[in-house]
XYZ file of C-alpha atoms in Angstrom:
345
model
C 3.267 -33.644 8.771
C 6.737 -34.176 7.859
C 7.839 -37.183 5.871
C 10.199 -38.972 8.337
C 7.183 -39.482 10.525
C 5.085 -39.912 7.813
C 6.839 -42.881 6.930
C 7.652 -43.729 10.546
C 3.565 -44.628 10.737
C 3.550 -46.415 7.861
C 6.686 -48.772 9.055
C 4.480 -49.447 12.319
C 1.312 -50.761 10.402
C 2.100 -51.702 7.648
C 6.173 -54.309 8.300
C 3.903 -56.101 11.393
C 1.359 -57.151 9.256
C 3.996 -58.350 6.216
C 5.905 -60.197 8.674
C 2.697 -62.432 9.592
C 2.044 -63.250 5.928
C 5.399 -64.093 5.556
C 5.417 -66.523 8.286
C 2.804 -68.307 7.286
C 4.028 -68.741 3.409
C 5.836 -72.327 2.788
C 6.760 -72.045 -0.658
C 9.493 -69.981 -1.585
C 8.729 -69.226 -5.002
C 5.671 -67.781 -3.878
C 7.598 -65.724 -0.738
C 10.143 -64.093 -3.360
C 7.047 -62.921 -5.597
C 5.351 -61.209 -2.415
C 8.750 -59.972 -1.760
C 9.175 -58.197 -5.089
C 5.491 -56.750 -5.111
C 6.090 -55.040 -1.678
C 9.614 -53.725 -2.551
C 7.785 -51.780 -5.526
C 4.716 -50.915 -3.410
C 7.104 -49.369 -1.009
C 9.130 -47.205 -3.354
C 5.822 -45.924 -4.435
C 4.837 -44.997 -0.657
C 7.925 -43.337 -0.325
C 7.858 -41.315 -3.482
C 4.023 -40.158 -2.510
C 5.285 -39.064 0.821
C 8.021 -37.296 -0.138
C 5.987 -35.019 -2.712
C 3.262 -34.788 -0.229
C 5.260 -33.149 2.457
C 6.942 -30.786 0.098
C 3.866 -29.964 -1.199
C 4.458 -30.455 -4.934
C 7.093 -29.150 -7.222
C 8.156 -25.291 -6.530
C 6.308 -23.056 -8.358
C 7.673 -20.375 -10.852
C 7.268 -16.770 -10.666
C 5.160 -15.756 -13.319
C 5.409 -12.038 -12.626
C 8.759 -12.143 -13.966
C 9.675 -9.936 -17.417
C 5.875 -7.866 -16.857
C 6.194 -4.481 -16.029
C 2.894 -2.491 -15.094
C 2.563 1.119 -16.225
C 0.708 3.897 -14.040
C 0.585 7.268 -15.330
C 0.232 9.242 -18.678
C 2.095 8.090 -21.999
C 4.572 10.868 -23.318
C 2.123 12.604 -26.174
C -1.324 11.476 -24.388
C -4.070 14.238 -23.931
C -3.058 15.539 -19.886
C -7.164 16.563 -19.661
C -8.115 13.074 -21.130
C -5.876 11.248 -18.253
C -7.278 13.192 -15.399
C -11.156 12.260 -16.494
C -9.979 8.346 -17.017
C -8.328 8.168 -14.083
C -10.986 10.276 -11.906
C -13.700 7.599 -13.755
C -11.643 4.515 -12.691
C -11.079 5.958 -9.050
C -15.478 6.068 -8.910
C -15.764 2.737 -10.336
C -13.217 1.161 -7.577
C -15.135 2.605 -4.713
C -18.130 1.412 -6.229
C -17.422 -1.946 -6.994
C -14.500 -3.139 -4.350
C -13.843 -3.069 -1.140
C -10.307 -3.773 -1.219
C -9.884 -4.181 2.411
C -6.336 -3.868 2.723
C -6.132 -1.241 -0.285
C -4.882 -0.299 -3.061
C -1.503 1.919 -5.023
C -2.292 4.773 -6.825
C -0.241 7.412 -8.547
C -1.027 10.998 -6.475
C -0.133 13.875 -9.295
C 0.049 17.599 -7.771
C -1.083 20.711 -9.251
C 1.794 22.357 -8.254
C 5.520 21.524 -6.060
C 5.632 21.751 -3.156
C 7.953 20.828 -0.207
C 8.544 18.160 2.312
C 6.082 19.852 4.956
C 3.945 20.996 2.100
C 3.295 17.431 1.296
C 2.941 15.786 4.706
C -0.274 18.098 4.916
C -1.866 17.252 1.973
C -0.943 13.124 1.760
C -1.895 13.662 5.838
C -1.989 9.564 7.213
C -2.540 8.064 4.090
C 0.682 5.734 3.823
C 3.283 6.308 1.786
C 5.637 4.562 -0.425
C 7.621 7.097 -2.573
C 7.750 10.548 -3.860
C 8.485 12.050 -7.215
C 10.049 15.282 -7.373
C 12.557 17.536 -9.551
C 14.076 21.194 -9.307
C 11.444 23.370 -11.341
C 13.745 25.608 -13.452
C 12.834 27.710 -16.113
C 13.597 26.643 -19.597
C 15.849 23.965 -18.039
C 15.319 19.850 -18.107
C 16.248 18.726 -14.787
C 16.592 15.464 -13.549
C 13.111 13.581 -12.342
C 14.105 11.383 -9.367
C 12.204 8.833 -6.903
C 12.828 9.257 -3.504
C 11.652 6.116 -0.725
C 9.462 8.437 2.263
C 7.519 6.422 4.769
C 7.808 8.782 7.249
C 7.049 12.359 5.975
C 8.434 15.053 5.926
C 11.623 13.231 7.481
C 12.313 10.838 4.556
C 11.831 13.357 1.904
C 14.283 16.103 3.419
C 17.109 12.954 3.855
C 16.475 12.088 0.325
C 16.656 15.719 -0.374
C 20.278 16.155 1.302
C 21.993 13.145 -0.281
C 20.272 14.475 -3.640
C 22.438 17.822 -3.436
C 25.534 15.589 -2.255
C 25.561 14.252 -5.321
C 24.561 16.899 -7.423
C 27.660 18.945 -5.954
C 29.551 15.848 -7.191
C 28.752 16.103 -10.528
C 29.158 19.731 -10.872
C 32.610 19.956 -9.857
C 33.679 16.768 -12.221
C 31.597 18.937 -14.766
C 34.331 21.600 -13.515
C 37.113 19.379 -14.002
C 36.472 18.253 -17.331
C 35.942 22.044 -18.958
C 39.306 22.721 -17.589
C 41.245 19.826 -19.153
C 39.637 20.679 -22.369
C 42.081 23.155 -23.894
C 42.006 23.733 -27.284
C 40.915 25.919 -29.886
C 39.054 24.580 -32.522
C 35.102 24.861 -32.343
C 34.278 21.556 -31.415
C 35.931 21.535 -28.268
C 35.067 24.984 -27.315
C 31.512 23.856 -27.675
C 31.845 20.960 -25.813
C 33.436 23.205 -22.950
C 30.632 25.176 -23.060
C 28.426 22.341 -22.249
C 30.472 21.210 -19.498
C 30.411 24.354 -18.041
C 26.449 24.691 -18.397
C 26.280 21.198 -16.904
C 28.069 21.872 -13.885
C 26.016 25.696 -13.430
C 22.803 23.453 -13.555
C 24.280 20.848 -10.899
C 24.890 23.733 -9.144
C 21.360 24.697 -9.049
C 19.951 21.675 -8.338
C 22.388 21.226 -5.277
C 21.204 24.815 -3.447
C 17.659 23.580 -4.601
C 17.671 20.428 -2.490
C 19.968 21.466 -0.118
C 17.383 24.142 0.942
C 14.548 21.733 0.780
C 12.830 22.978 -2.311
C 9.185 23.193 -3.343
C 10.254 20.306 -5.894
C 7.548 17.215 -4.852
C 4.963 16.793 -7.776
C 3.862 13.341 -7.369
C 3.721 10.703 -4.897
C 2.431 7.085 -4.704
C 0.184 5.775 -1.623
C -1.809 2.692 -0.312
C -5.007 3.175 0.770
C -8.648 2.270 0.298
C -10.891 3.432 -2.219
C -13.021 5.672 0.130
C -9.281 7.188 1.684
C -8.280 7.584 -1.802
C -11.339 9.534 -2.875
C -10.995 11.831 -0.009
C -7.618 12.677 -0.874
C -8.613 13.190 -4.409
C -10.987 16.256 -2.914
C -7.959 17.966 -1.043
C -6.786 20.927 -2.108
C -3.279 20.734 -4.397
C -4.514 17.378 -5.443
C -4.285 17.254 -9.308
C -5.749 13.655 -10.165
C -5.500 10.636 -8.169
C -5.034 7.849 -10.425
C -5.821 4.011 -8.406
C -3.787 0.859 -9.653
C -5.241 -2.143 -8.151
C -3.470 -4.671 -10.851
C -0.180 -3.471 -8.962
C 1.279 -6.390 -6.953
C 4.830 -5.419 -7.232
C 6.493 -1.757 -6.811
C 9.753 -2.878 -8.340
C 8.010 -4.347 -11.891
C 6.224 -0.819 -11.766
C 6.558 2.302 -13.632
C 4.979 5.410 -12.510
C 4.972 8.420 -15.187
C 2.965 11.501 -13.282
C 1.731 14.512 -15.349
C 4.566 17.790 -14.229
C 1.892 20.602 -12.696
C 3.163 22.844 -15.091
C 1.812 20.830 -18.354
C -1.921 21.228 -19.036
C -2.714 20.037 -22.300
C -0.375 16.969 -24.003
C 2.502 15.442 -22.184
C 5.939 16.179 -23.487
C 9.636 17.133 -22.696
C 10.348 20.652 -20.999
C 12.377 22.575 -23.259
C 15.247 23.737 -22.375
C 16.831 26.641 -23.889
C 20.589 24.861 -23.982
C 19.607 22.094 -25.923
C 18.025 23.865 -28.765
C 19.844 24.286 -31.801
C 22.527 26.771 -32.310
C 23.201 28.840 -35.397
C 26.383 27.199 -36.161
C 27.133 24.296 -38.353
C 27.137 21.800 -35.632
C 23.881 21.599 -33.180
C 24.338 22.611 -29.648
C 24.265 18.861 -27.736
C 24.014 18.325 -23.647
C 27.575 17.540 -22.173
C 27.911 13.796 -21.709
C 27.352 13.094 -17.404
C 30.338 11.608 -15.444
C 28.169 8.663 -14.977
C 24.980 9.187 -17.305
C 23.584 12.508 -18.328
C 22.398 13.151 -14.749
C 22.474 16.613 -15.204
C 19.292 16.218 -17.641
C 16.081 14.268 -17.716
C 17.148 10.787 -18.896
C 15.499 8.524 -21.918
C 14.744 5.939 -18.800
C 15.919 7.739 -15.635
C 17.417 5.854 -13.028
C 15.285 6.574 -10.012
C 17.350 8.020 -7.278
C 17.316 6.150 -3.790
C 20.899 6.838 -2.865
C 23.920 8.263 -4.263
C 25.609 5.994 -7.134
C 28.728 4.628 -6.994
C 31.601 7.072 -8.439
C 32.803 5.856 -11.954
C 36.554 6.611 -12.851
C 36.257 9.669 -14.758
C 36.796 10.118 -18.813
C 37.978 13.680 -19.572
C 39.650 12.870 -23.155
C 37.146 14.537 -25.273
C 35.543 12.532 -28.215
C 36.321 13.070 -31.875
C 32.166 13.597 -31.829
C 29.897 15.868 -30.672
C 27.472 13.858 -27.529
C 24.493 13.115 -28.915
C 21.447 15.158 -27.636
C 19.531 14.543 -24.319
C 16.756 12.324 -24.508
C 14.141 12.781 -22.149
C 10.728 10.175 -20.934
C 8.518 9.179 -19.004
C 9.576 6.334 -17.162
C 10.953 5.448 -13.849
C 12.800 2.279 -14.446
C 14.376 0.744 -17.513
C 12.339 -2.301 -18.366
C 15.610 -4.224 -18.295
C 16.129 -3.062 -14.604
C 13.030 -4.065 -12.903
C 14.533 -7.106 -10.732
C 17.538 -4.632 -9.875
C 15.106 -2.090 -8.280
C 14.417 1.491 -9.858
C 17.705 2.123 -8.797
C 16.456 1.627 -11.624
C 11.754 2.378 -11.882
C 10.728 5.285 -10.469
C 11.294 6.618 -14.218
C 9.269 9.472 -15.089
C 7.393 12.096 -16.632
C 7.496 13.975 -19.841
């Protein structure tokens, strides 16, 4: 009931009646008493009804600054993680029902691509994939791609993937070429430029082709549908999450299929150490170092925004590439894992 009418039925039962006792009151000390005591008794009714109708004062969010964690911790036992998580997935079906189901974490035991993984997921529904360009020796970027409708949503992501990649390897380009002179540091920081852009390069045929580069996806499903798809073949672990309420406040770090025993970084042969004086260091990315598997990785829905570019080298070396596990930056989690996604070791 809304308050104007509220208070409309109020006005109808409750003035008649006043107006009789007034009438019948002589004195007029006693008439300006009764008038005072039903001014206040009035404000009250209207105060009640107001909060009444709204239903109370609004209530805060309290999900706000938590961030829930699915996955395995960089360092963490790989064989311990698939035994918890293929407990926790038993207990569920056990002891829930979870009628309109639950997220869980889907790791692979190997890439695959877009068609690859509409045949194993099959109708289970689908929130997001994880994927990266498998190169030898090389970290490569680990990005989140949105895919409700498989394999369609996966090869779109795919394309505007190698878009930007393509980007970034010819402002890689541009940047080696403006650096011209002689003395070590800058030919070293060429150098990185130039391996930047070559693995930009790489990753752009990669997705452009569609690559075998899907390791991990997140569904919603029941515990029953979740323990069949545990049992498919190219299934590494399913790993359930029913304490996530919120995709955005949730970071998802899946095992890569090629690590078996402790989770960690990929090496990659052009960020280890060189024999000179100064260490070999990644090239610093036109927007972040996108080129390499970020300290928090911004999850990749779209294409970012182009920043104006800085090709004045530094009077330092860039520091070296950091790499982790997660999808989002805890910072980032009301902005979306544009930024969350964030990923694996």
């Amino acid at each position: 009931m809304r308050a104007g009418d509220l208070l409309r039925q109020l006005d109808q039962r409750l003035l008649p009646r006043l107006a009789t006792v007034l009438t019948r009151l002589d004195q007029k000390t006693a008439r300006a008493s009764l008038l005072s005591w039903v001014a206040v008794l009035s404000c009250a009714a209207v105060l009640f009804t107001a909060v009444f109708a709204t239903g109370g004062p609004p209530l805060s969010d309290r999900t706000v600054g938590e961030v829930t964690r699915v996955g395995i911790a960089d360092g963490d036992s790989i064989p311990s993680y698939e035994r918890t998580a293929a407990a926790d997935l038993a207990g569920l079906a056990r002891s829930a029902s979870l009628a309109e189901g639950t997220y869980a974490l889907v790791s692979l035991s190997e890439y695959v691509t877009p068609q690859s993984l509409a045949a194993v997921v099959g109708d289970v529904g689908v929130s997001f994939v994880f994927g990266r360009v498998p190169l030898p020796d090389r970290q490569t970027e680990i990005v989140r791609i949105p895919a409700q409708r498989l394999p369609d949503d996966v090869t779109a992501g795919m394309a505007d993937l190698a878009a930007r990649k393509a980007r970034e390897a010819a402002d890689y380009r541009s940047r080696a070429a403006a650096l011209v002179g002689g003395d070590p540091q800058e030919r070293e920081l060429r150098q990185l430029y130039v391996s930047g852009a070559r693995l930009a390069e790489q990753e752009a045929a990669a997705y452009r082709t569609g690559c075998a580069c899907v390791y991990a996806v997140v569904v919603r499903a029941e515990p029953a549908v979740l323990r069949g798809v545990a049992a498919r073949p190219g299934v590494r672990v399913v790993d359930p999450a029913p304490e996530v309420r919120r995709l955005e406040r949730t970071v998802f770090t899946p095992p890569l299929p090629e690590q078996r025993d402790v989770a960690r970084p990929p090496i990659d042969r052009d960020l280890l150490p060189s024999t000179s004086p100064s260490a070999k260091s990644p090239a610093p990315s036109p927007e972040a170092p996108e080129n390499r598997v970020p300290q928090t990785p911004e999850v990749t829905d779209s294409s970012p925004a182009p920043v104006p570019s800085r090709l004045a080298p530094t009077s330092a070396a860039p520091s070296a590439a950091p790499t982790s596990t997660d999808s989002l930056q805890d910072g980032d989690v009301d902005a979306q894992l544009e930024g969350g996604a964030e990923l694996t070791p």
